Short mmCIF file of C-alpha atoms and ligand atoms in Angstrom, two decimals:
data_model
loop_
_atom_site.label_atom_id
_atom_site.label_comp_id
_atom_site.label_asym_id
_atom_site.label_seq_id
_atom_site.Cartn_x
_atom_site.Cartn_y
_atom_site.Cartn_z
CA MET A 14 39.79 80.56 -2.98
CA GLY A 15 38.27 79.63 0.45
CA VAL A 16 38.11 79.29 4.15
CA THR A 17 37.11 76.74 6.29
CA PHE A 18 37.63 76.18 10.45
CA LYS A 19 38.63 73.37 12.78
CA VAL A 20 38.81 72.98 16.54
CA TYR A 21 41.52 71.94 17.80
CA ASN A 22 42.42 71.63 21.81
CA ASP A 23 41.36 75.48 22.65
CA PHE A 24 42.39 77.04 19.38
CA LEU A 25 41.01 78.23 16.46
CA ILE A 26 42.17 76.53 13.55
CA VAL A 27 41.56 79.03 10.08
CA ASN A 28 42.83 76.76 7.05
CA LEU A 29 43.08 78.97 4.38
CA LYS A 30 43.30 78.09 0.77
CA GLY A 31 44.28 80.64 -2.35
CA GLU A 32 45.71 84.10 -2.75
CA LEU A 33 45.73 86.19 -0.01
CA ASP A 34 44.66 89.25 -1.29
CA HIS A 35 42.28 92.01 -0.43
CA HIS A 36 39.85 90.45 -2.20
CA MET A 37 39.89 87.17 -0.24
CA ALA A 38 41.13 88.89 2.77
CA ARG A 39 37.75 90.61 2.88
CA MET A 40 35.79 87.12 2.40
CA VAL A 41 38.29 85.90 5.41
CA SER A 42 37.37 88.37 7.39
CA GLU A 43 33.31 88.19 7.18
CA LYS A 44 33.42 84.26 7.44
CA LEU A 45 35.53 84.54 10.52
CA ASP A 46 33.57 87.22 12.41
CA GLU A 47 30.66 85.12 11.43
CA TYR A 48 32.18 81.74 13.40
CA LEU A 49 33.68 83.94 16.25
CA MET A 50 30.02 85.69 16.71
CA ARG A 51 28.22 81.96 17.59
CA GLN A 52 31.47 80.64 19.67
CA SER A 53 34.46 82.97 21.22
CA PHE A 54 38.32 81.54 20.95
CA LYS A 55 41.22 82.88 22.65
CA LYS A 56 43.67 81.56 20.57
CA ILE A 57 43.38 81.64 16.95
CA LEU A 58 46.02 80.24 14.56
CA PHE A 59 45.96 80.99 10.66
CA ASN A 60 47.10 77.71 8.54
CA PHE A 61 48.87 79.06 5.13
CA LYS A 62 49.88 75.76 3.62
CA GLN A 63 47.88 76.24 0.51
CA VAL A 64 47.97 79.80 0.44
CA ASN A 65 51.45 80.62 -2.21
CA PHE A 66 50.78 84.56 -2.35
CA MET A 67 49.75 87.22 0.27
CA ASP A 68 50.10 90.98 0.37
CA SER A 69 49.91 93.94 2.57
CA SER A 70 46.18 92.91 2.38
CA GLY A 71 46.83 89.95 4.59
CA VAL A 72 49.44 92.02 6.46
CA GLY A 73 46.44 94.19 7.63
CA MET A 74 44.07 91.22 8.20
CA LEU A 75 46.45 89.62 10.64
CA ILE A 76 47.14 92.51 12.26
CA GLY A 77 43.41 93.70 12.99
CA ARG A 78 42.47 90.19 14.50
CA TYR A 79 46.40 90.39 16.56
CA LYS A 80 44.84 93.78 18.11
CA ALA A 81 41.66 92.22 18.45
CA LEU A 82 42.22 89.36 20.74
CA GLN A 83 45.10 91.19 22.46
CA LYS A 84 42.21 93.33 23.86
CA ILE A 85 40.65 90.11 25.43
CA GLY A 86 43.79 88.81 26.33
CA GLY A 87 44.23 86.79 23.42
CA LYS A 88 46.93 85.21 20.89
CA VAL A 89 47.26 85.24 16.97
CA GLY A 90 49.86 82.55 15.68
CA ALA A 91 50.71 81.13 11.87
CA ILE A 92 51.56 77.46 10.63
CA ASN A 93 52.90 76.79 7.49
CA VAL A 94 53.95 79.62 6.39
CA GLY A 95 56.00 79.18 2.87
CA LYS A 96 58.30 81.05 0.72
CA GLN A 97 56.68 84.24 -0.56
CA VAL A 98 54.38 84.86 2.15
CA ALA A 99 57.72 84.89 4.92
CA ARG A 100 59.05 87.68 2.56
CA ILE A 101 55.75 89.52 3.51
CA PHE A 102 56.04 88.68 7.41
CA GLU A 103 59.62 89.81 7.67
CA ILE A 104 59.11 93.03 5.89
CA SER A 105 55.90 94.04 7.63
CA GLY A 106 57.24 92.96 10.88
CA LEU A 107 54.81 90.87 11.43
CA PHE A 108 57.01 87.95 12.82
CA ASN A 109 57.43 89.63 16.10
CA ILE A 110 54.06 89.76 16.84
CA ILE A 111 52.51 86.39 15.65
CA PRO A 112 54.78 83.81 16.01
CA CYS A 113 54.96 81.00 13.38
CA PHE A 114 55.30 76.85 14.21
CA ASN A 115 55.63 74.23 11.82
CA ASP A 116 51.84 72.86 12.36
CA GLU A 117 49.26 72.79 15.23
CA ILE A 118 51.17 70.35 17.40
CA GLU A 119 54.43 72.58 18.14
CA ALA A 120 51.84 75.77 18.27
CA SER A 121 49.67 73.91 20.97
CA GLU A 122 52.89 73.43 22.70
CA LYS A 123 54.37 76.94 22.92
CA MET A 124 51.73 78.99 22.18
CA MET B 8 67.94 100.13 -23.91
CA GLU B 9 65.65 98.46 -27.16
CA VAL B 10 62.14 98.00 -26.43
CA LEU B 11 61.33 94.21 -27.38
CA ASN B 12 57.35 94.01 -26.28
CA GLU B 13 55.30 96.16 -25.15
CA MET B 14 51.07 95.94 -23.57
CA THR B 15 48.65 97.92 -21.89
CA ILE B 16 44.99 96.32 -20.27
CA ASP B 17 42.01 98.57 -18.68
CA PHE B 18 40.09 97.11 -16.49
CA TRP B 19 37.55 97.82 -14.00
CA SER B 20 38.32 98.63 -10.26
CA LYS B 21 37.01 95.30 -8.96
CA SER B 22 38.99 93.12 -6.37
CA GLN B 23 38.61 89.65 -8.47
CA ASN B 24 40.40 92.10 -11.45
CA GLU B 25 43.59 91.70 -8.60
CA ALA B 26 44.21 87.97 -9.22
CA PHE B 27 43.64 88.93 -12.64
CA ALA B 28 46.21 91.60 -13.01
CA ARG B 29 48.66 89.66 -11.15
CA VAL B 30 48.08 87.05 -13.42
CA VAL B 31 48.58 88.76 -16.67
CA VAL B 32 51.15 90.79 -15.77
CA ALA B 33 53.37 87.72 -14.67
CA ALA B 34 52.22 85.99 -18.23
CA PHE B 35 54.10 89.07 -19.60
CA ALA B 36 56.61 89.08 -18.29
CA SER B 37 57.36 85.46 -18.61
CA GLN B 38 58.49 86.89 -22.40
CA LEU B 39 62.08 87.53 -20.60
CA ASN B 40 62.75 84.34 -18.54
CA PRO B 41 62.64 85.71 -15.42
CA THR B 42 63.17 82.99 -12.36
CA LEU B 43 59.90 81.45 -10.66
CA ASP B 44 61.29 84.53 -7.32
CA GLU B 45 61.49 87.12 -9.66
CA LEU B 46 57.71 86.87 -10.88
CA ALA B 47 56.38 85.97 -7.55
CA ASP B 48 58.26 89.77 -6.47
CA ILE B 49 55.98 91.64 -10.13
CA LYS B 50 53.14 89.21 -8.81
CA THR B 51 53.21 90.97 -5.25
CA ALA B 52 54.26 94.58 -6.79
CA VAL B 53 51.18 94.53 -9.34
CA SER B 54 48.78 93.40 -6.56
CA GLU B 55 49.68 96.40 -4.43
CA ALA B 56 49.53 99.15 -6.90
CA VAL B 57 46.32 97.95 -8.35
CA THR B 58 44.54 97.21 -4.59
CA ASN B 59 45.93 100.47 -3.83
CA CYS B 60 43.74 102.06 -7.26
CA ILE B 61 40.76 100.12 -6.05
CA ILE B 62 40.22 101.00 -2.48
CA HIS B 63 42.17 104.14 -2.19
CA GLY B 64 42.31 105.58 -6.06
CA TYR B 65 38.42 104.71 -6.27
CA GLU B 66 37.39 104.24 -2.44
CA ASN B 67 35.52 101.01 -4.07
CA GLU B 68 33.50 102.62 -6.84
CA THR B 69 33.55 101.49 -10.20
CA GLY B 70 36.62 103.30 -11.91
CA ILE B 71 39.17 102.27 -14.72
CA ILE B 72 42.91 101.06 -14.10
CA ARG B 73 44.91 100.96 -16.02
CA ILE B 74 48.38 98.48 -16.82
CA LYS B 75 51.35 99.46 -18.95
CA SER B 76 54.37 97.05 -19.34
CA ILE B 77 57.40 97.26 -21.45
CA LEU B 78 59.58 94.58 -21.83
CA ARG B 79 63.75 95.48 -22.96
CA GLU B 80 66.65 93.50 -23.02
CA ASN B 81 66.73 92.61 -19.28
CA GLU B 82 64.26 94.77 -17.25
CA ILE B 83 60.60 94.99 -17.14
CA GLU B 84 59.07 98.45 -16.27
CA ILE B 85 55.47 98.64 -15.39
CA TRP B 86 52.95 101.57 -14.85
CA VAL B 87 50.15 101.13 -13.01
CA GLN B 88 47.83 103.93 -13.25
CA ASP B 89 44.53 105.59 -12.13
CA TRP B 90 42.40 108.32 -12.56
CA GLY B 91 40.32 108.32 -8.93
CA LYS B 92 41.23 110.26 -5.72
CA GLY B 93 45.02 110.92 -6.41
CA ILE B 94 47.47 111.65 -3.00
CA GLU B 95 48.15 114.91 -1.65
CA ASP B 96 51.80 113.99 0.18
CA ILE B 97 53.22 111.48 -2.01
CA GLU B 98 56.62 111.47 0.38
CA LYS B 99 53.84 111.08 3.00
CA ALA B 100 52.35 108.21 1.79
CA ARG B 101 55.27 106.16 0.98
CA GLN B 102 56.18 106.04 3.97
CA PRO B 103 56.18 102.15 6.09
CA LEU B 104 53.32 102.09 7.95
CA TRP B 105 51.45 104.96 7.03
CA THR B 106 47.96 104.80 6.06
CA SER B 107 44.97 106.60 5.27
CA LYS B 108 42.39 104.11 6.25
CA PRO B 109 43.40 102.20 9.50
CA GLU B 110 39.68 101.53 9.93
CA LEU B 111 39.93 99.44 7.02
CA ASP B 112 42.65 96.55 8.44
CA ARG B 113 45.17 98.58 6.31
CA SER B 114 48.36 98.42 7.20
CA GLY B 115 50.61 100.93 5.47
CA MET B 116 53.06 99.02 4.04
CA GLY B 117 51.94 98.79 0.30
CA PHE B 118 54.40 100.84 -1.09
CA THR B 119 57.24 99.48 1.07
CA ILE B 120 56.40 96.14 0.02
CA MET B 121 56.62 97.68 -3.84
CA GLU B 122 59.81 98.95 -3.34
CA ASN B 123 61.16 95.88 -1.72
CA PHE B 124 59.98 93.89 -4.81
CA MET B 125 61.71 95.68 -7.71
CA ASP B 126 64.55 97.58 -8.02
CA ARG B 127 62.67 101.62 -8.62
CA VAL B 128 59.19 102.93 -7.77
CA GLU B 129 58.02 106.43 -8.80
CA VAL B 130 54.84 107.65 -7.84
CA GLU B 131 53.42 110.43 -9.78
CA SER B 132 49.83 112.04 -8.77
CA SER B 133 47.92 114.71 -8.02
CA PRO B 134 45.09 115.21 -5.92
CA GLY B 135 41.93 114.94 -8.05
CA LYS B 136 43.04 113.40 -11.17
CA GLY B 137 44.65 110.66 -10.30
CA THR B 138 48.33 108.55 -9.45
CA ILE B 139 50.37 106.61 -11.80
CA VAL B 140 52.84 104.09 -10.35
CA LYS B 141 56.06 103.26 -12.10
CA MET B 142 57.97 100.39 -11.08
CA TYR B 143 61.27 99.22 -12.81
CA LYS B 144 62.40 95.25 -11.99
CA THR B 145 65.94 94.04 -13.80
CA ILE B 146 65.33 90.66 -14.75
CA LYS B 147 68.62 88.58 -13.90
CA ASN B 148 68.29 85.61 -15.48
CA LYS B 149 69.57 85.46 -18.88
CA LYS B 150 70.54 81.98 -19.98
N1 ATP C 230 46.44 105.13 -6.06
C1 ATP C 230 46.13 105.60 -4.96
N2 ATP C 230 44.93 106.96 -5.26
C2 ATP C 230 45.21 107.64 -4.04
N3 ATP C 230 45.49 107.43 -2.74
C3 ATP C 230 46.62 106.24 -2.65
C4 ATP C 230 46.50 105.65 -3.61
N4 ATP C 230 47.92 104.88 -3.85
C5 ATP C 230 48.38 104.88 -2.12
N5 ATP C 230 47.25 105.97 -1.84
C6 ATP C 230 47.80 106.95 -0.60
O1 ATP C 230 48.83 106.51 -0.02
C7 ATP C 230 48.82 105.65 1.16
C8 ATP C 230 49.27 104.11 1.55
O2 ATP C 230 49.31 103.30 0.41
P1 ATP C 230 50.49 102.08 0.75
O3 ATP C 230 49.63 101.20 0.06
O4 ATP C 230 51.63 101.88 1.28
O5 ATP C 230 49.35 101.88 1.95
P2 ATP C 230 47.65 101.27 2.67
O6 ATP C 230 47.14 100.83 1.22
O7 ATP C 230 47.13 102.50 2.94
O8 ATP C 230 48.14 99.92 3.52
P3 ATP C 230 48.57 98.51 2.93
O9 ATP C 230 48.46 99.12 1.55
O10 ATP C 230 49.31 98.04 3.82
O11 ATP C 230 47.05 97.91 2.90
C9 ATP C 230 47.52 105.34 1.50
O12 ATP C 230 46.85 105.02 2.55
C10 ATP C 230 46.72 106.20 0.46
O13 ATP C 230 46.11 107.19 1.37
MG1 MG C 231 48.19 100.12 -0.14
#
């Protein structure tokens, strides 16, 4: 379980690794807050490549980020979303507010 | 329907145990030979119920969470129980997007996800006494 950050153009890519439940979501939120304190970004991209499980705690975390960025005119996106995670995106309506792309290249073109 | 197997586990309401609970129930459910999708559904529903015990039932204090599961011919039954705060209005709690803790980045989708991933979800609760969520799923993959 872990999170690493990568800057790509004007994007902050948040590479998630593990099962995005309440336990992990809390850790990710803390680390992300720490990172954003040092440098702010208007575009955040969550990379789900190494996430094969997410529950409503992940949904809450993503909506929280979406709202925070909306306030400053920013955007949140997701890449490499797998099957189980996609079902959660669908049921919770996340697909309507958080655009999903194949990779950061497509995201940087369209977001 | 004949009961094939049954198990009960008690564990502390620590967030590390969310993953533990998912894995235990999935391993038990494997005896019914479910598909990977069915297993993913079960793990997701268990995760929601256990997380609710930790965040809402015990509000991050230490308490005991009990999971009981029963296997039948082609069905799994899972109970997730806490002895915490309880729910005042169950009908309202089950509605999509309703949460009593919006300040904590909760989306109010837990029950909706359980209902989507399982065939049937029953909730019994009384304020000050605790909550039991009972979930049922048919396992179709019988060769
Ligand atoms: N075990 C429980 N003990 C006490 N209250 C509970 C319990 N489970 C659920 N609730 C109540 O029901 C509400 C709805 O639960 P639900 O899981 O649908 O949403 P949530 O937990 O608030 O948000 P999310 O699951 O999306 O993170 C909760 O906000 C809480 O008030
Ligand atoms: Mg919940």
